Short mmCIF file of C-alpha atoms and ligand atoms in Angstrom, two decimals:
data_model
loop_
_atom_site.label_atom_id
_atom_site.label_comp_id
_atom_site.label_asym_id
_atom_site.label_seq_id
_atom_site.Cartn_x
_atom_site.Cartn_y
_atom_site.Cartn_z
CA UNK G 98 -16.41 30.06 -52.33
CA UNK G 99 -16.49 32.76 -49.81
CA UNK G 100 -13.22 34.72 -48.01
CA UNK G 101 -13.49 37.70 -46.36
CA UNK G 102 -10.31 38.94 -44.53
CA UNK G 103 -11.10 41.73 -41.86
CA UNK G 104 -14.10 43.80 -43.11
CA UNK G 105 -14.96 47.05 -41.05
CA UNK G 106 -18.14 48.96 -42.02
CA UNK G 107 -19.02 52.40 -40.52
CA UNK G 108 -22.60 54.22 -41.38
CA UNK G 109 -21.87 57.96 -41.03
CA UNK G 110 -24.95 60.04 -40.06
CA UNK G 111 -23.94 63.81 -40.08
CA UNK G 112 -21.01 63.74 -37.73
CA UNK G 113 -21.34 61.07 -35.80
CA UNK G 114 -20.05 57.25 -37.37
CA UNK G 115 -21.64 53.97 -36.60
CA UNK G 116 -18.65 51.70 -36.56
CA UNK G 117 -21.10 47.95 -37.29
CA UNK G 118 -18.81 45.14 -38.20
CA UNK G 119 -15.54 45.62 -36.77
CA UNK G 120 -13.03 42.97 -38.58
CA UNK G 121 -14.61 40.51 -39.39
CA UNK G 122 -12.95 37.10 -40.88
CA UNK G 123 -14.80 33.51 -41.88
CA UNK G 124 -14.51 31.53 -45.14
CA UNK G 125 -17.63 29.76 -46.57
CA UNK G 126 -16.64 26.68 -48.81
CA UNK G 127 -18.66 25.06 -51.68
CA UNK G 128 -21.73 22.70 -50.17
CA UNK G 129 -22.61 24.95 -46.73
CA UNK G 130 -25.89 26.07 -44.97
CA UNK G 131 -24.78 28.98 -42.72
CA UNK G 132 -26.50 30.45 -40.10
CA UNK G 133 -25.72 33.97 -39.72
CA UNK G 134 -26.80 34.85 -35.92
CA UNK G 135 -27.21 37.71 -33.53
CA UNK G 136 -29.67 40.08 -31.72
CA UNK G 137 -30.84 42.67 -33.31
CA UNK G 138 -28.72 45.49 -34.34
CA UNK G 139 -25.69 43.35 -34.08
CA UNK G 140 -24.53 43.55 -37.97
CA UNK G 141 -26.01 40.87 -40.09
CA UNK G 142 -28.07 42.34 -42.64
CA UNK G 143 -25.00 44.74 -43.00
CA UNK G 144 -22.84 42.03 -43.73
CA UNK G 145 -25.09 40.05 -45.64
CA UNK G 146 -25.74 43.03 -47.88
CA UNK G 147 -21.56 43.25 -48.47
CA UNK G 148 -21.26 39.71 -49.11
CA UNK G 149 -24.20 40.14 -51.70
CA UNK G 150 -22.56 43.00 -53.37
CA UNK G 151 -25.48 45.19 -52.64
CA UNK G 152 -23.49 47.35 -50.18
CA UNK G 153 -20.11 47.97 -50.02
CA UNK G 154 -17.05 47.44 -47.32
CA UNK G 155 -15.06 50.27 -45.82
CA UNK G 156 -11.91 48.11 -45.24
CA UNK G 157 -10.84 44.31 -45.44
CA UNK G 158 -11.33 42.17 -48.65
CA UNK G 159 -13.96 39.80 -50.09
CA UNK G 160 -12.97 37.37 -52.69
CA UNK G 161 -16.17 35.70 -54.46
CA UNK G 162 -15.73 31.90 -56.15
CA UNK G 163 -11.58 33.48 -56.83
CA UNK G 164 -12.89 37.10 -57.66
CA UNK G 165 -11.47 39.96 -55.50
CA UNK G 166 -15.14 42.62 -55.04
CA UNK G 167 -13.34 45.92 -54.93
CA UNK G 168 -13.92 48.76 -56.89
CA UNK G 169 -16.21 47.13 -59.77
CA UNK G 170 -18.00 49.51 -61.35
CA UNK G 171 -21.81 49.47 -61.67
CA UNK G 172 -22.10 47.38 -64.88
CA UNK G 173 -19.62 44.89 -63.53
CA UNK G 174 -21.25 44.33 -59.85
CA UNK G 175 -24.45 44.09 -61.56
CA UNK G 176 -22.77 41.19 -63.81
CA UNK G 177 -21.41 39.38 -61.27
CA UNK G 178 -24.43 39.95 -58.43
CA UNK G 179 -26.87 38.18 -61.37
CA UNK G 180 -24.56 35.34 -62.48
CA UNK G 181 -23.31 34.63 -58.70
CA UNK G 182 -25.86 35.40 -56.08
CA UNK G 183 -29.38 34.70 -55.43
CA UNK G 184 -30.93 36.63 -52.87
CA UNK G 185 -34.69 35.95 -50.60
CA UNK G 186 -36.02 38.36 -48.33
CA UNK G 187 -38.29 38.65 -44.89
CA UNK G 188 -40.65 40.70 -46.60
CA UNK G 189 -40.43 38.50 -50.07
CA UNK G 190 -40.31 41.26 -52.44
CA UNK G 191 -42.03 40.05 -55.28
CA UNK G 192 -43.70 41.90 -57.84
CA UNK G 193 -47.10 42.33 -57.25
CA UNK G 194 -48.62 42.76 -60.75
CA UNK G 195 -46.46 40.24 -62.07
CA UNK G 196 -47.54 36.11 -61.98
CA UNK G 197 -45.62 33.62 -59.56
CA UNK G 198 -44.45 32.89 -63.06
CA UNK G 199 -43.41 36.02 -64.52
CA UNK G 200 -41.10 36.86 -61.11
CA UNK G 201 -39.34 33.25 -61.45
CA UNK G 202 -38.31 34.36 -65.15
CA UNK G 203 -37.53 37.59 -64.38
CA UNK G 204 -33.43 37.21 -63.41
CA UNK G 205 -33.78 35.22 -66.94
CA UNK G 206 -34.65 38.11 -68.38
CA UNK G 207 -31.30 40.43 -67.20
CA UNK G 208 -29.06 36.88 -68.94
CA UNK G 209 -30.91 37.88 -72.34
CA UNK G 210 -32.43 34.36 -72.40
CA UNK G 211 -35.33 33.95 -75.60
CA UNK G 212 -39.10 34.33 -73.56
CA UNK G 213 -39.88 30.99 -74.37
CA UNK G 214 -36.34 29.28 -73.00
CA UNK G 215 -37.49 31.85 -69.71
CA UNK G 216 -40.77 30.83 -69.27
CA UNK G 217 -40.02 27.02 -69.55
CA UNK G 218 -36.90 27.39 -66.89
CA UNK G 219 -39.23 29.38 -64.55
CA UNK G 220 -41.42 26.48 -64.70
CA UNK G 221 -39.26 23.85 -64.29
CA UNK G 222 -38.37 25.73 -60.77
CA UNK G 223 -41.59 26.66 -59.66
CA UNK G 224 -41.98 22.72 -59.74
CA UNK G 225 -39.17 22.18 -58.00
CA UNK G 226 -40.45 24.11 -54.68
CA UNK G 227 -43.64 22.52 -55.15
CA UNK G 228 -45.75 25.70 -56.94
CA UNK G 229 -46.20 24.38 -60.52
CA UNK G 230 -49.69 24.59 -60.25
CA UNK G 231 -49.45 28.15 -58.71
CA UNK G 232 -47.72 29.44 -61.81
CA UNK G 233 -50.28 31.84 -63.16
CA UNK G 234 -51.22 32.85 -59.74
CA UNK G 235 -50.39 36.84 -59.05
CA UNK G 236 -48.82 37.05 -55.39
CA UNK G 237 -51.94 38.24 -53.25
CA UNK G 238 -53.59 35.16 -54.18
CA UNK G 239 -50.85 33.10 -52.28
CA UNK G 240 -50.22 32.40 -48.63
CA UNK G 241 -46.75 33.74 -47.17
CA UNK G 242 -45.10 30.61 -47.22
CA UNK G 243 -46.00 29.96 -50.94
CA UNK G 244 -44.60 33.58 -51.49
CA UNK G 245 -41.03 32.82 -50.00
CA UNK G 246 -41.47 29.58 -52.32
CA UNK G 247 -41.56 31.74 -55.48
CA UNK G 248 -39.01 34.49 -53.92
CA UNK G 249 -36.56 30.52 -53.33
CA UNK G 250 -37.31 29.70 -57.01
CA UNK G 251 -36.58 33.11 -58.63
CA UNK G 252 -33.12 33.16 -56.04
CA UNK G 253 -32.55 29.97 -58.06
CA UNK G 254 -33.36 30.06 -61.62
CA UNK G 255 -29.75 31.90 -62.44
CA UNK G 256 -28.25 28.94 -60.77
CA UNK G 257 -26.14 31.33 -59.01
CA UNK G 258 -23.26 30.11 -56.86
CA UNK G 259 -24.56 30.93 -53.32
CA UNK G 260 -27.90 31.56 -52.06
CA UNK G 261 -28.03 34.88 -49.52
CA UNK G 262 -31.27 34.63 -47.08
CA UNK G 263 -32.28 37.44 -44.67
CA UNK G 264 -34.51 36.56 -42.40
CA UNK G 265 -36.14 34.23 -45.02
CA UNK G 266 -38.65 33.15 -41.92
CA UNK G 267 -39.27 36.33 -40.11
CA UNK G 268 -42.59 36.83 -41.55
CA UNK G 269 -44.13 33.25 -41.37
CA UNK G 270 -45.49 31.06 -38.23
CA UNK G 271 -43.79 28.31 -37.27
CA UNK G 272 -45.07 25.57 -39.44
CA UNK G 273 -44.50 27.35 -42.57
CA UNK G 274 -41.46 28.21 -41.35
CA UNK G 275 -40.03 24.89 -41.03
CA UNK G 276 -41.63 23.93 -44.56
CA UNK G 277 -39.74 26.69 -45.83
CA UNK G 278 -36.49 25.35 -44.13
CA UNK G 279 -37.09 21.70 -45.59
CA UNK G 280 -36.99 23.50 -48.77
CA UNK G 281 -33.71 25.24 -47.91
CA UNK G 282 -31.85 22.29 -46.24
CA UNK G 283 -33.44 20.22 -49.96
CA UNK G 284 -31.52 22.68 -51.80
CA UNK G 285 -28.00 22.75 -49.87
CA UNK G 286 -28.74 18.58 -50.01
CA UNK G 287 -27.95 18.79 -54.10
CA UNK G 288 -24.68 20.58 -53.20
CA UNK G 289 -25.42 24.23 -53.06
CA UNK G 290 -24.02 27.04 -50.82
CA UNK G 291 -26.58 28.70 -48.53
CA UNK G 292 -26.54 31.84 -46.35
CA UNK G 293 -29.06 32.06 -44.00
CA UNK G 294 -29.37 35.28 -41.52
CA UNK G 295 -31.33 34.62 -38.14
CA UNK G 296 -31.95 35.72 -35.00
CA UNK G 297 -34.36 32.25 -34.36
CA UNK G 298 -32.30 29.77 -32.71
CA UNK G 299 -34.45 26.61 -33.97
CA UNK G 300 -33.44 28.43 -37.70
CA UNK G 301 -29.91 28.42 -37.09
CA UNK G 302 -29.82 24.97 -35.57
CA UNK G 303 -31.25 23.67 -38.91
CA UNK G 304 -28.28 24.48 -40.50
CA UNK G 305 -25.03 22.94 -40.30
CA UNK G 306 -22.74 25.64 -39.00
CA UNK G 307 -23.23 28.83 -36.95
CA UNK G 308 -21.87 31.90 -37.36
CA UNK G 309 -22.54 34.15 -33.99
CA UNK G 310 -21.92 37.95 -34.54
CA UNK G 311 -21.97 40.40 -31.15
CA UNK G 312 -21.53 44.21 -31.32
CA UNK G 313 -19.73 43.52 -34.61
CA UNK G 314 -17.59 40.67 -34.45
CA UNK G 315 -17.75 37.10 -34.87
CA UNK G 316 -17.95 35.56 -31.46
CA UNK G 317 -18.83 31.74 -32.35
CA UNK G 318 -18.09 29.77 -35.55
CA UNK G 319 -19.61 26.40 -34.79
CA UNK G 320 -20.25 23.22 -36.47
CA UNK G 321 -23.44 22.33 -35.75
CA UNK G 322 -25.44 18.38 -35.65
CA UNK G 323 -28.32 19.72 -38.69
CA UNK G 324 -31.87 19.34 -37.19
CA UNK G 325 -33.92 18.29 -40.42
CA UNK G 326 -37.07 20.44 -40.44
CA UNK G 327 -39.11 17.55 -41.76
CA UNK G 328 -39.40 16.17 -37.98
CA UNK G 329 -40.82 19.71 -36.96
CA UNK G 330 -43.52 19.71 -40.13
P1 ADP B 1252 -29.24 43.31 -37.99
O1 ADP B 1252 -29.56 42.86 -39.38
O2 ADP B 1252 -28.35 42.37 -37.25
O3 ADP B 1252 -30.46 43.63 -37.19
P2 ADP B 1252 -28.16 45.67 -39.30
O4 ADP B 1252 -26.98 45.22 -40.07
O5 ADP B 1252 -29.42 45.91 -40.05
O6 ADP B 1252 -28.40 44.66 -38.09
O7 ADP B 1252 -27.80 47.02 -38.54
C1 ADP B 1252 -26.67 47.17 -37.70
C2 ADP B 1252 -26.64 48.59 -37.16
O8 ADP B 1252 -26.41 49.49 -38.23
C3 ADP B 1252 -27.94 49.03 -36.50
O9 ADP B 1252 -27.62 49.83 -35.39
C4 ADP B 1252 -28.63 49.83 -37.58
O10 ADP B 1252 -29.44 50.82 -37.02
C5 ADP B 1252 -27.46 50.44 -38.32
N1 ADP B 1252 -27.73 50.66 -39.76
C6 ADP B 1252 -28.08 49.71 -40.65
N2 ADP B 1252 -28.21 50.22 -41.89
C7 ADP B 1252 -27.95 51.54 -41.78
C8 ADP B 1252 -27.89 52.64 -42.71
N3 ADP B 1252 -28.15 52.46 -44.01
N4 ADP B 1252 -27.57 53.87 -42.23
C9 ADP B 1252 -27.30 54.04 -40.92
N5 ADP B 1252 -27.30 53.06 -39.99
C10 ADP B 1252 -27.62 51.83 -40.41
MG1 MG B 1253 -31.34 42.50 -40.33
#
């Protein structure tokens, strides 16, 4: 699903250059929940923003489900970031003025589906993560872990073939954190591919493999025994 052969990545900042991931190589096959793992500073949002398309390498190559990302042009990357990838953030990133509703459809929206074939497949996932009821809800009047509930659904409703998480738990406690993880490890349980960056060890271990990064390069790819969140709820 996922090959990336060598990828450097430098930030330049007037003169001086940031050299962040320094040749990096792992392959992430159909079915996976990957933990993506380091301190601080180490490189994973950077890499998870490559793999994502929303940033772009300086060197090595990333092939996507059999599709080499290099030089696409806007139009293209845009294509293939909505029909492949589904992304959830720390900080959510919903739209505030818009319903729980309204933010599930919205990826809908950029495939040209009709409103009501939208609004209907919105629903369907909102139910899925538990939220139907929640649907006409605007996001202040939900709790953080409902939030990262909708953010999972509207990563979802493209049906996109892998699921990118930064810090999906960052900005929860630990109980909704581990509901939110049930959800995840539900999701990679029908068969699909999740990323999932963390610097929380009881995260990582919750997947089924761990990626370690240090000072930009992998320094651990481990299969890991999956602790099911639903012990910890
Ligand atoms: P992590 O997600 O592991 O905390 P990041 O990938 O966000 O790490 O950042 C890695 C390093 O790159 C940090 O030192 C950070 O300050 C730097 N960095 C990240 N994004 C930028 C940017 N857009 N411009 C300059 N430096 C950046
Ligand atoms: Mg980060």
């Amino acid at each position: 699903m996922i090959e990336i052969k060598d990828l450097h990545k430098s930030y330049k900042m007037g003169s001086n250059s940031l050299h962040v991931l320094k040749g990096i190589n792992f392959s992430v096959e159909e079915g996976e929940l990957v933990a993506i793992m380091g301190s601080s500073g180490s490189g994973k949002s950077t890499l998870l923003n490559i793999l994502g398309m929303l940033d772009e390498a300086d060197e090595g190559e990333y092939v996507l489900d059999g599709i080499p990302i290099k030089n696409l042009n806007e139009t293209k990357a845009a294509n293939y970031r909505n029909k492949f990838l589904g992304f959830i953030f720390q900080s959510f990133n919903l739209i505030n003025y818009k319903t729980a509703l309204e933010n599930v459809a919205l990826p809908l929206y950029y495939q040209k589906l009709p409103r009501k074939q939208r609004q209907e497949k919105a629903l369907q996932y909102l139910e899925q993560v538990g939220l139907k009821e929640w649907s006409h809800h605007l996001p202040s009047e939900l709790s953080g872990g409902q939030k990262q509930r909708v953010a999972i659904a509207r990563a979802m409703v493209a049906e996109p073939k892998v699921l990118l998480a930064d810090e999906l738990t960052g900005a929860l406690d630990s109980t909704t954190s581990y509901e939110v993880m049930e959800l995840i490890q539900k999701i990679n349980d029908q068969g699909n591919t999740i990323l999932v960056v963390t610097h929380e060890p009881d995260i990582a271990q919750m997947c089924k493999r761990i990626v370690h990064l240090k000072d930009g390069v992998i320094v651990k790819d481990e299969k890991v025994k999956q602790v099911r969140a639903k012990a910890h709820v």
